[in-house]
Amino acid sequence: MPLLQAGARPYLRAMDRIRRLPAWILAAGLGLALAATVLSACGTDPAADAAADAAARAEAAADAQRKRITEAAAVRAAGSRGAPVLSGSATTIDGRRVSLERYRGSVVVAVNLASRCGFTDQMGEWQRVWERNRDAGLVVLGFPSDDFRQEPRSDGEIATFCERNYGVDFPLFAKASVRGPGATAPYDAIARRPPPQGGPPTWNFTGYAIDRQGRLAARIEPGLGPDSPRTS
């Protein structure tokens, strides 16, 4: 029998000790734990250790790169959310061009309206919100739109309909698109904000809450409305 290399003898002695363990210990899995302990005392292959260290360093570098990318994306998203959306100008329902920055300093809710929608009665709900909170600095801004093919009326007819049926006296703007490349302000800026607050309206009566600095703060989906217990 050839002589064993010195480095192999500890391994063979360890394996011999493992084979001598009672069967019940091996069955319980304790032998495997002891084997791991004994084998670790026998030393390891330097080349294998170096390869494992290199792989660990590469994985750590990849993790660090992923973290930097994630953090950069978060910074970009935060900056986008923090930019004011109350900027530019829009035309009121009686034809005056006004700067939306005039509403900074107030809490604003912008709502896209339509007079032939299943949610049209929300006009009355938003009117009550306006009446209850205007003295506290809240403003409701109504933006009639035919983007969803449910506002066929002219600006004059819309103003009459809203006042006659719901007593609306919160600021109304001229009928305009609230989606796509031709969207009126502030919807052009809102569309560029990330979810869950930003993005274009999915239907009539989507509400956007805007803080006193003109920044987008919250989104109210059409099915909720201001009187829903889920609307905060």
PDB file of C-alpha atoms in Angstrom:
ATOM      1  CA  MET A   1       0.000   0.000   0.000  1.00  0.00           C
ATOM      2  CA  PRO A   2       1.539   3.340  -1.009  1.00  0.00           C
ATOM      3  CA  LEU A   3       2.302   5.842   1.634  1.00  0.00           C
ATOM      4  CA  LEU A   4      -0.403   8.453   2.204  1.00  0.00           C
ATOM      5  CA  GLN A   5       0.409  12.077   1.785  1.00  0.00           C
ATOM      6  CA  ALA A   6       0.545  13.923   5.074  1.00  0.00           C
ATOM      7  CA  GLY A   7      -2.281  16.240   4.113  1.00  0.00           C
ATOM      8  CA  ALA A   8      -4.678  13.308   3.524  1.00  0.00           C
ATOM      9  CA  ARG A   9      -4.170  11.584   6.895  1.00  0.00           C
ATOM     10  CA  PRO A  10      -6.315  14.002   8.980  1.00  0.00           C
ATOM     11  CA  TYR A  11      -9.165  13.609   6.500  1.00  0.00           C
ATOM     12  CA  LEU A  12      -9.013   9.789   6.660  1.00  0.00           C
ATOM     13  CA  ARG A  13      -8.839   9.812  10.441  1.00  0.00           C
ATOM     14  CA  ALA A  14     -11.901  12.092  10.532  1.00  0.00           C
ATOM     15  CA  MET A  15     -13.866   9.844   8.184  1.00  0.00           C
ATOM     16  CA  ASP A  16     -12.902   6.792  10.281  1.00  0.00           C
ATOM     17  CA  ARG A  17     -14.250   8.531  13.394  1.00  0.00           C
ATOM     18  CA  ILE A  18     -17.482   9.309  11.602  1.00  0.00           C
ATOM     19  CA  ARG A  19     -17.923   5.686  10.483  1.00  0.00           C
ATOM     20  CA  ARG A  20     -17.503   4.507  14.104  1.00  0.00           C
ATOM     21  CA  LEU A  21     -20.414   6.656  15.326  1.00  0.00           C
ATOM     22  CA  PRO A  22     -23.502   4.723  16.494  1.00  0.00           C
ATOM     23  CA  ALA A  23     -26.227   4.442  13.873  1.00  0.00           C
ATOM     24  CA  TRP A  24     -28.768   6.318  15.999  1.00  0.00           C
ATOM     25  CA  ILE A  25     -26.510   9.401  16.108  1.00  0.00           C
ATOM     26  CA  LEU A  26     -26.100   9.374  12.352  1.00  0.00           C
ATOM     27  CA  ALA A  27     -29.840   8.914  11.901  1.00  0.00           C
ATOM     28  CA  ALA A  28     -30.493  11.969  14.030  1.00  0.00           C
ATOM     29  CA  GLY A  29     -28.250  14.037  11.856  1.00  0.00           C
ATOM     30  CA  LEU A  30     -25.782  14.686  14.638  1.00  0.00           C
ATOM     31  CA  GLY A  31     -23.048  12.818  12.803  1.00  0.00           C
ATOM     32  CA  LEU A  32     -23.233  15.300   9.906  1.00  0.00           C
ATOM     33  CA  ALA A  33     -22.705  18.212  12.237  1.00  0.00           C
ATOM     34  CA  LEU A  34     -19.743  16.491  13.864  1.00  0.00           C
ATOM     35  CA  ALA A  35     -18.342  15.623  10.440  1.00  0.00           C
ATOM     36  CA  ALA A  36     -18.469  19.258   9.427  1.00  0.00           C
ATOM     37  CA  THR A  37     -16.652  20.235  12.629  1.00  0.00           C
ATOM     38  CA  VAL A  38     -13.940  17.599  12.263  1.00  0.00           C
ATOM     39  CA  LEU A  39     -13.385  18.224   8.563  1.00  0.00           C
ATOM     40  CA  SER A  40     -13.074  21.953   9.128  1.00  0.00           C
ATOM     41  CA  ALA A  41     -10.191  21.200  11.521  1.00  0.00           C
ATOM     42  CA  CYS A  42      -8.379  19.303   8.764  1.00  0.00           C
ATOM     43  CA  GLY A  43      -7.757  22.444   6.757  1.00  0.00           C
ATOM     44  CA  THR A  44      -8.987  23.503   3.306  1.00  0.00           C
ATOM     45  CA  ASP A  45      -7.645  23.825  -0.212  1.00  0.00           C
ATOM     46  CA  PRO A  46      -5.913  27.233  -0.618  1.00  0.00           C
ATOM     47  CA  ALA A  47      -6.895  27.456  -4.280  1.00  0.00           C
ATOM     48  CA  ALA A  48     -10.541  26.771  -3.445  1.00  0.00           C
ATOM     49  CA  ASP A  49     -10.407  29.369  -0.668  1.00  0.00           C
ATOM     50  CA  ALA A  50      -9.018  31.964  -3.069  1.00  0.00           C
ATOM     51  CA  ALA A  51     -11.715  31.230  -5.635  1.00  0.00           C
ATOM     52  CA  ALA A  52     -14.436  31.482  -2.977  1.00  0.00           C
ATOM     53  CA  ASP A  53     -13.026  34.785  -1.729  1.00  0.00           C
ATOM     54  CA  ALA A  54     -12.938  36.164  -5.280  1.00  0.00           C
ATOM     55  CA  ALA A  55     -16.543  35.105  -5.863  1.00  0.00           C
ATOM     56  CA  ALA A  56     -17.618  36.721  -2.572  1.00  0.00           C
ATOM     57  CA  ARG A  57     -15.852  39.966  -3.485  1.00  0.00           C
ATOM     58  CA  ALA A  58     -17.502  39.982  -6.927  1.00  0.00           C
ATOM     59  CA  GLU A  59     -20.939  39.425  -5.383  1.00  0.00           C
ATOM     60  CA  ALA A  60     -20.336  42.201  -2.841  1.00  0.00           C
ATOM     61  CA  ALA A  61     -19.320  44.567  -5.655  1.00  0.00           C
ATOM     62  CA  ALA A  62     -22.455  43.644  -7.614  1.00  0.00           C
ATOM     63  CA  ASP A  63     -24.617  44.245  -4.523  1.00  0.00           C
ATOM     64  CA  ALA A  64     -23.003  47.647  -4.010  1.00  0.00           C
ATOM     65  CA  GLN A  65     -23.630  48.575  -7.638  1.00  0.00           C
ATOM     66  CA  ARG A  66     -27.293  47.519  -7.403  1.00  0.00           C
ATOM     67  CA  LYS A  67     -27.654  49.579  -4.226  1.00  0.00           C
ATOM     68  CA  ARG A  68     -26.165  52.660  -5.925  1.00  0.00           C
ATOM     69  CA  ILE A  69     -28.539  52.265  -8.878  1.00  0.00           C
ATOM     70  CA  THR A  70     -31.554  51.854  -6.574  1.00  0.00           C
ATOM     71  CA  GLU A  71     -30.587  54.885  -4.492  1.00  0.00           C
ATOM     72  CA  ALA A  72     -30.068  57.018  -7.605  1.00  0.00           C
ATOM     73  CA  ALA A  73     -33.488  56.003  -8.920  1.00  0.00           C
ATOM     74  CA  ALA A  74     -35.063  56.871  -5.559  1.00  0.00           C
ATOM     75  CA  VAL A  75     -33.407  60.298  -5.595  1.00  0.00           C
ATOM     76  CA  ARG A  76     -34.684  60.965  -9.122  1.00  0.00           C
ATOM     77  CA  ALA A  77     -38.208  59.866  -8.169  1.00  0.00           C
ATOM     78  CA  ALA A  78     -38.195  61.985  -5.008  1.00  0.00           C
ATOM     79  CA  GLY A  79     -37.025  65.007  -6.974  1.00  0.00           C
ATOM     80  CA  SER A  80     -39.753  64.459  -9.543  1.00  0.00           C
ATOM     81  CA  ARG A  81     -42.432  64.190  -6.856  1.00  0.00           C
ATOM     82  CA  GLY A  82     -41.108  67.294  -5.131  1.00  0.00           C
ATOM     83  CA  ALA A  83     -41.268  69.586  -8.164  1.00  0.00           C
ATOM     84  CA  PRO A  84     -44.352  71.857  -8.192  1.00  0.00           C
ATOM     85  CA  VAL A  85     -47.213  70.928 -10.504  1.00  0.00           C
ATOM     86  CA  LEU A  86     -49.043  74.218  -9.973  1.00  0.00           C
ATOM     87  CA  SER A  87     -47.226  76.117 -12.680  1.00  0.00           C
ATOM     88  CA  GLY A  88     -48.071  77.564 -16.055  1.00  0.00           C
ATOM     89  CA  SER A  89     -51.486  78.988 -16.871  1.00  0.00           C
ATOM     90  CA  ALA A  90     -54.967  77.827 -17.838  1.00  0.00           C
ATOM     91  CA  THR A  91     -58.117  79.393 -19.244  1.00  0.00           C
ATOM     92  CA  THR A  92     -61.089  79.863 -16.942  1.00  0.00           C
ATOM     93  CA  ILE A  93     -64.550  78.848 -18.078  1.00  0.00           C
ATOM     94  CA  ASP A  94     -65.375  82.502 -18.822  1.00  0.00           C
ATOM     95  CA  GLY A  95     -62.317  82.908 -21.061  1.00  0.00           C
ATOM     96  CA  ARG A  96     -59.717  84.532 -18.804  1.00  0.00           C
ATOM     97  CA  ARG A  97     -56.125  83.305 -18.868  1.00  0.00           C
ATOM     98  CA  VAL A  98     -54.815  82.928 -15.309  1.00  0.00           C
ATOM     99  CA  SER A  99     -51.589  81.734 -13.719  1.00  0.00           C
ATOM    100  CA  LEU A 100     -52.020  78.607 -11.622  1.00  0.00           C
ATOM    101  CA  GLU A 101     -49.321  79.846  -9.279  1.00  0.00           C
ATOM    102  CA  ARG A 102     -51.941  82.169  -7.804  1.00  0.00           C
ATOM    103  CA  TYR A 103     -53.262  79.112  -5.925  1.00  0.00           C
ATOM    104  CA  ARG A 104     -49.984  78.325  -4.203  1.00  0.00           C
ATOM    105  CA  GLY A 105     -50.352  78.797  -0.486  1.00  0.00           C
ATOM    106  CA  SER A 106     -53.672  76.934  -0.585  1.00  0.00           C
ATOM    107  CA  VAL A 107     -54.370  73.226  -0.470  1.00  0.00           C
ATOM    108  CA  VAL A 108     -55.739  72.493  -3.950  1.00  0.00           C
ATOM    109  CA  VAL A 109     -57.783  69.596  -5.286  1.00  0.00           C
ATOM    110  CA  ALA A 110     -57.897  69.455  -9.081  1.00  0.00           C
ATOM    111  CA  VAL A 111     -60.768  67.362 -10.478  1.00  0.00           C
ATOM    112  CA  ASN A 112     -61.570  66.600 -14.128  1.00  0.00           C
ATOM    113  CA  LEU A 113     -65.344  66.959 -14.618  1.00  0.00           C
ATOM    114  CA  ALA A 114     -67.939  65.655 -17.074  1.00  0.00           C
ATOM    115  CA  SER A 115     -71.689  66.328 -17.057  1.00  0.00           C
ATOM    116  CA  ARG A 116     -72.759  62.990 -18.582  1.00  0.00           C
ATOM    117  CA  CYS A 117     -70.784  60.583 -16.442  1.00  0.00           C
ATOM    118  CA  GLY A 118     -71.936  58.072 -13.874  1.00  0.00           C
ATOM    119  CA  PHE A 119     -69.927  60.057 -11.329  1.00  0.00           C
ATOM    120  CA  THR A 120     -71.411  63.464 -12.235  1.00  0.00           C
ATOM    121  CA  ASP A 121     -73.141  63.734  -8.851  1.00  0.00           C
ATOM    122  CA  GLN A 122     -69.688  64.071  -7.322  1.00  0.00           C
ATOM    123  CA  MET A 123     -69.884  67.716  -8.411  1.00  0.00           C
ATOM    124  CA  GLY A 124     -72.199  68.235  -5.457  1.00  0.00           C
ATOM    125  CA  GLU A 125     -69.810  66.412  -3.147  1.00  0.00           C
ATOM    126  CA  TRP A 126     -66.866  68.542  -4.234  1.00  0.00           C
ATOM    127  CA  GLN A 127     -68.996  71.677  -3.816  1.00  0.00           C
ATOM    128  CA  ARG A 128     -69.652  70.694  -0.189  1.00  0.00           C
ATOM    129  CA  VAL A 129     -65.924  70.089   0.368  1.00  0.00           C
ATOM    130  CA  TRP A 130     -65.255  73.581  -0.995  1.00  0.00           C
ATOM    131  CA  GLU A 131     -67.927  75.169   1.200  1.00  0.00           C
ATOM    132  CA  ARG A 132     -66.745  73.449   4.369  1.00  0.00           C
ATOM    133  CA  ASN A 133     -63.032  74.069   3.910  1.00  0.00           C
ATOM    134  CA  ARG A 134     -62.532  77.224   1.874  1.00  0.00           C
ATOM    135  CA  ASP A 135     -61.981  79.341   5.001  1.00  0.00           C
ATOM    136  CA  ALA A 136     -59.213  76.921   6.033  1.00  0.00           C
ATOM    137  CA  GLY A 137     -57.426  77.480   2.750  1.00  0.00           C
ATOM    138  CA  LEU A 138     -58.665  74.627   0.553  1.00  0.00           C
ATOM    139  CA  VAL A 139     -59.556  75.289  -3.091  1.00  0.00           C
ATOM    140  CA  VAL A 140     -61.340  72.913  -5.486  1.00  0.00           C
ATOM    141  CA  LEU A 141     -60.476  73.487  -9.156  1.00  0.00           C
ATOM    142  CA  GLY A 142     -62.782  71.941 -11.756  1.00  0.00           C
ATOM    143  CA  PHE A 143     -61.464  71.032 -15.207  1.00  0.00           C
ATOM    144  CA  PRO A 144     -64.245  69.915 -17.589  1.00  0.00           C
ATOM    145  CA  SER A 145     -62.987  67.526 -20.240  1.00  0.00           C
ATOM    146  CA  ASP A 146     -64.365  65.412 -23.066  1.00  0.00           C
ATOM    147  CA  ASP A 147     -61.384  63.031 -23.060  1.00  0.00           C
ATOM    148  CA  PHE A 148     -63.711  60.180 -22.108  1.00  0.00           C
ATOM    149  CA  ARG A 149     -66.482  61.301 -24.485  1.00  0.00           C
ATOM    150  CA  GLN A 150     -68.858  62.330 -21.706  1.00  0.00           C
ATOM    151  CA  GLU A 151     -68.758  66.126 -21.905  1.00  0.00           C
ATOM    152  CA  PRO A 152     -70.463  67.328 -25.119  1.00  0.00           C
ATOM    153  CA  ARG A 153     -71.494  70.741 -23.750  1.00  0.00           C
ATOM    154  CA  SER A 154     -69.874  74.083 -24.471  1.00  0.00           C
ATOM    155  CA  ASP A 155     -68.172  76.091 -21.742  1.00  0.00           C
ATOM    156  CA  GLY A 156     -71.225  78.278 -21.205  1.00  0.00           C
ATOM    157  CA  GLU A 157     -73.519  75.251 -21.018  1.00  0.00           C
ATOM    158  CA  ILE A 158     -71.173  73.514 -18.573  1.00  0.00           C
ATOM    159  CA  ALA A 159     -71.108  76.536 -16.270  1.00  0.00           C
ATOM    160  CA  THR A 160     -74.904  76.741 -16.299  1.00  0.00           C
ATOM    161  CA  PHE A 161     -75.304  72.993 -15.725  1.00  0.00           C
ATOM    162  CA  CYS A 162     -72.908  72.932 -12.773  1.00  0.00           C
ATOM    163  CA  GLU A 163     -74.429  75.970 -11.069  1.00  0.00           C
ATOM    164  CA  ARG A 164     -78.049  75.020 -11.706  1.00  0.00           C
ATOM    165  CA  ASN A 165     -77.838  71.362 -10.683  1.00  0.00           C
ATOM    166  CA  TYR A 166     -75.155  71.386  -7.991  1.00  0.00           C
ATOM    167  CA  GLY A 167     -74.723  75.001  -6.918  1.00  0.00           C
ATOM    168  CA  VAL A 168     -71.086  74.925  -8.018  1.00  0.00           C
ATOM    169  CA  ASP A 169     -69.208  78.118  -7.358  1.00  0.00           C
ATOM    170  CA  PHE A 170     -65.668  76.757  -7.001  1.00  0.00           C
ATOM    171  CA  PRO A 171     -63.335  77.834  -9.827  1.00  0.00           C
ATOM    172  CA  LEU A 172     -64.081  76.184 -13.171  1.00  0.00           C
ATOM    173  CA  PHE A 173     -61.807  76.129 -16.186  1.00  0.00           C
ATOM    174  CA  ALA A 174     -62.525  75.912 -19.883  1.00  0.00           C
ATOM    175  CA  LYS A 175     -63.147  72.472 -21.350  1.00  0.00           C
ATOM    176  CA  ALA A 176     -59.777  71.012 -22.297  1.00  0.00           C
ATOM    177  CA  SER A 177     -57.840  67.790 -22.564  1.00  0.00           C
ATOM    178  CA  VAL A 178     -56.426  66.387 -19.338  1.00  0.00           C
ATOM    179  CA  ARG A 179     -54.522  63.532 -20.996  1.00  0.00           C
ATOM    180  CA  GLY A 180     -51.855  63.190 -23.638  1.00  0.00           C
ATOM    181  CA  PRO A 181     -49.512  65.710 -25.256  1.00  0.00           C
ATOM    182  CA  GLY A 182     -52.162  68.456 -25.389  1.00  0.00           C
ATOM    183  CA  ALA A 183     -53.129  68.272 -21.718  1.00  0.00           C
ATOM    184  CA  THR A 184     -53.827  71.567 -19.983  1.00  0.00           C
ATOM    185  CA  ALA A 185     -51.902  72.666 -16.898  1.00  0.00           C
ATOM    186  CA  PRO A 186     -51.612  71.276 -14.263  1.00  0.00           C
ATOM    187  CA  TYR A 187     -52.344  67.890 -15.890  1.00  0.00           C
ATOM    188  CA  ASP A 188     -49.306  68.131 -18.157  1.00  0.00           C
ATOM    189  CA  ALA A 189     -47.071  68.237 -15.072  1.00  0.00           C
ATOM    190  CA  ILE A 190     -49.113  65.667 -13.129  1.00  0.00           C
ATOM    191  CA  ALA A 191     -48.738  63.156 -15.968  1.00  0.00           C
ATOM    192  CA  ARG A 192     -44.943  63.298 -15.537  1.00  0.00           C
ATOM    193  CA  ARG A 193     -45.081  62.445 -11.838  1.00  0.00           C
ATOM    194  CA  PRO A 194     -44.528  58.819 -10.797  1.00  0.00           C
ATOM    195  CA  PRO A 195     -47.243  56.608  -9.300  1.00  0.00           C
ATOM    196  CA  PRO A 196     -49.052  56.197  -7.050  1.00  0.00           C
ATOM    197  CA  GLN A 197     -49.882  59.926  -6.909  1.00  0.00           C
ATOM    198  CA  GLY A 198     -48.987  60.899 -10.456  1.00  0.00           C
ATOM    199  CA  GLY A 199     -49.956  59.858 -13.948  1.00  0.00           C
ATOM    200  CA  PRO A 200     -52.873  60.996 -16.105  1.00  0.00           C
ATOM    201  CA  PRO A 201     -56.521  60.550 -15.039  1.00  0.00           C
ATOM    202  CA  THR A 202     -57.905  57.094 -15.718  1.00  0.00           C
ATOM    203  CA  TRP A 203     -61.502  58.403 -15.878  1.00  0.00           C
ATOM    204  CA  ASN A 204     -63.637  61.438 -15.103  1.00  0.00           C
ATOM    205  CA  PHE A 205     -63.538  62.746 -11.529  1.00  0.00           C
ATOM    206  CA  THR A 206     -59.997  61.728 -10.712  1.00  0.00           C
ATOM    207  CA  GLY A 207     -58.883  64.010  -7.892  1.00  0.00           C
ATOM    208  CA  TYR A 208     -55.339  65.272  -7.291  1.00  0.00           C
ATOM    209  CA  ALA A 209     -54.489  66.862  -3.952  1.00  0.00           C
ATOM    210  CA  ILE A 210     -51.735  69.509  -4.181  1.00  0.00           C
ATOM    211  CA  ASP A 211     -50.025  70.940  -1.116  1.00  0.00           C
ATOM    212  CA  ARG A 212     -49.442  74.596  -0.262  1.00  0.00           C
ATOM    213  CA  GLN A 213     -46.095  74.595  -2.071  1.00  0.00           C
ATOM    214  CA  GLY A 214     -47.777  73.435  -5.276  1.00  0.00           C
ATOM    215  CA  ARG A 215     -46.483  69.866  -5.046  1.00  0.00           C
ATOM    216  CA  LEU A 216     -48.529  66.765  -5.774  1.00  0.00           C
ATOM    217  CA  ALA A 217     -49.513  65.083  -2.507  1.00  0.00           C
ATOM    218  CA  ALA A 218     -52.217  62.481  -3.163  1.00  0.00           C
ATOM    219  CA  ARG A 219     -54.493  60.962  -5.773  1.00  0.00           C
ATOM    220  CA  ILE A 220     -58.204  60.166  -5.357  1.00  0.00           C
ATOM    221  CA  GLU A 221     -59.457  57.564  -7.802  1.00  0.00           C
ATOM    222  CA  PRO A 222     -62.765  58.222  -9.611  1.00  0.00           C
ATOM    223  CA  GLY A 223     -64.787  55.552  -7.815  1.00  0.00           C
ATOM    224  CA  LEU A 224     -64.082  57.019  -4.400  1.00  0.00           C
ATOM    225  CA  GLY A 225     -65.070  60.671  -4.449  1.00  0.00           C
ATOM    226  CA  PRO A 226     -64.706  63.073  -1.532  1.00  0.00           C
ATOM    227  CA  ASP A 227     -67.489  61.490   0.548  1.00  0.00           C
ATOM    228  CA  SER A 228     -65.996  57.995   0.491  1.00  0.00           C
ATOM    229  CA  PRO A 229     -64.721  56.805   3.890  1.00  0.00           C
ATOM    230  CA  ARG A 230     -61.581  55.646   2.042  1.00  0.00           C
ATOM    231  CA  THR A 231     -60.774  59.199   0.920  1.00  0.00           C
ATOM    232  CA  SER A 232     -58.416  60.918   3.324  1.00  0.00           C
TER     233      SER A 232
END
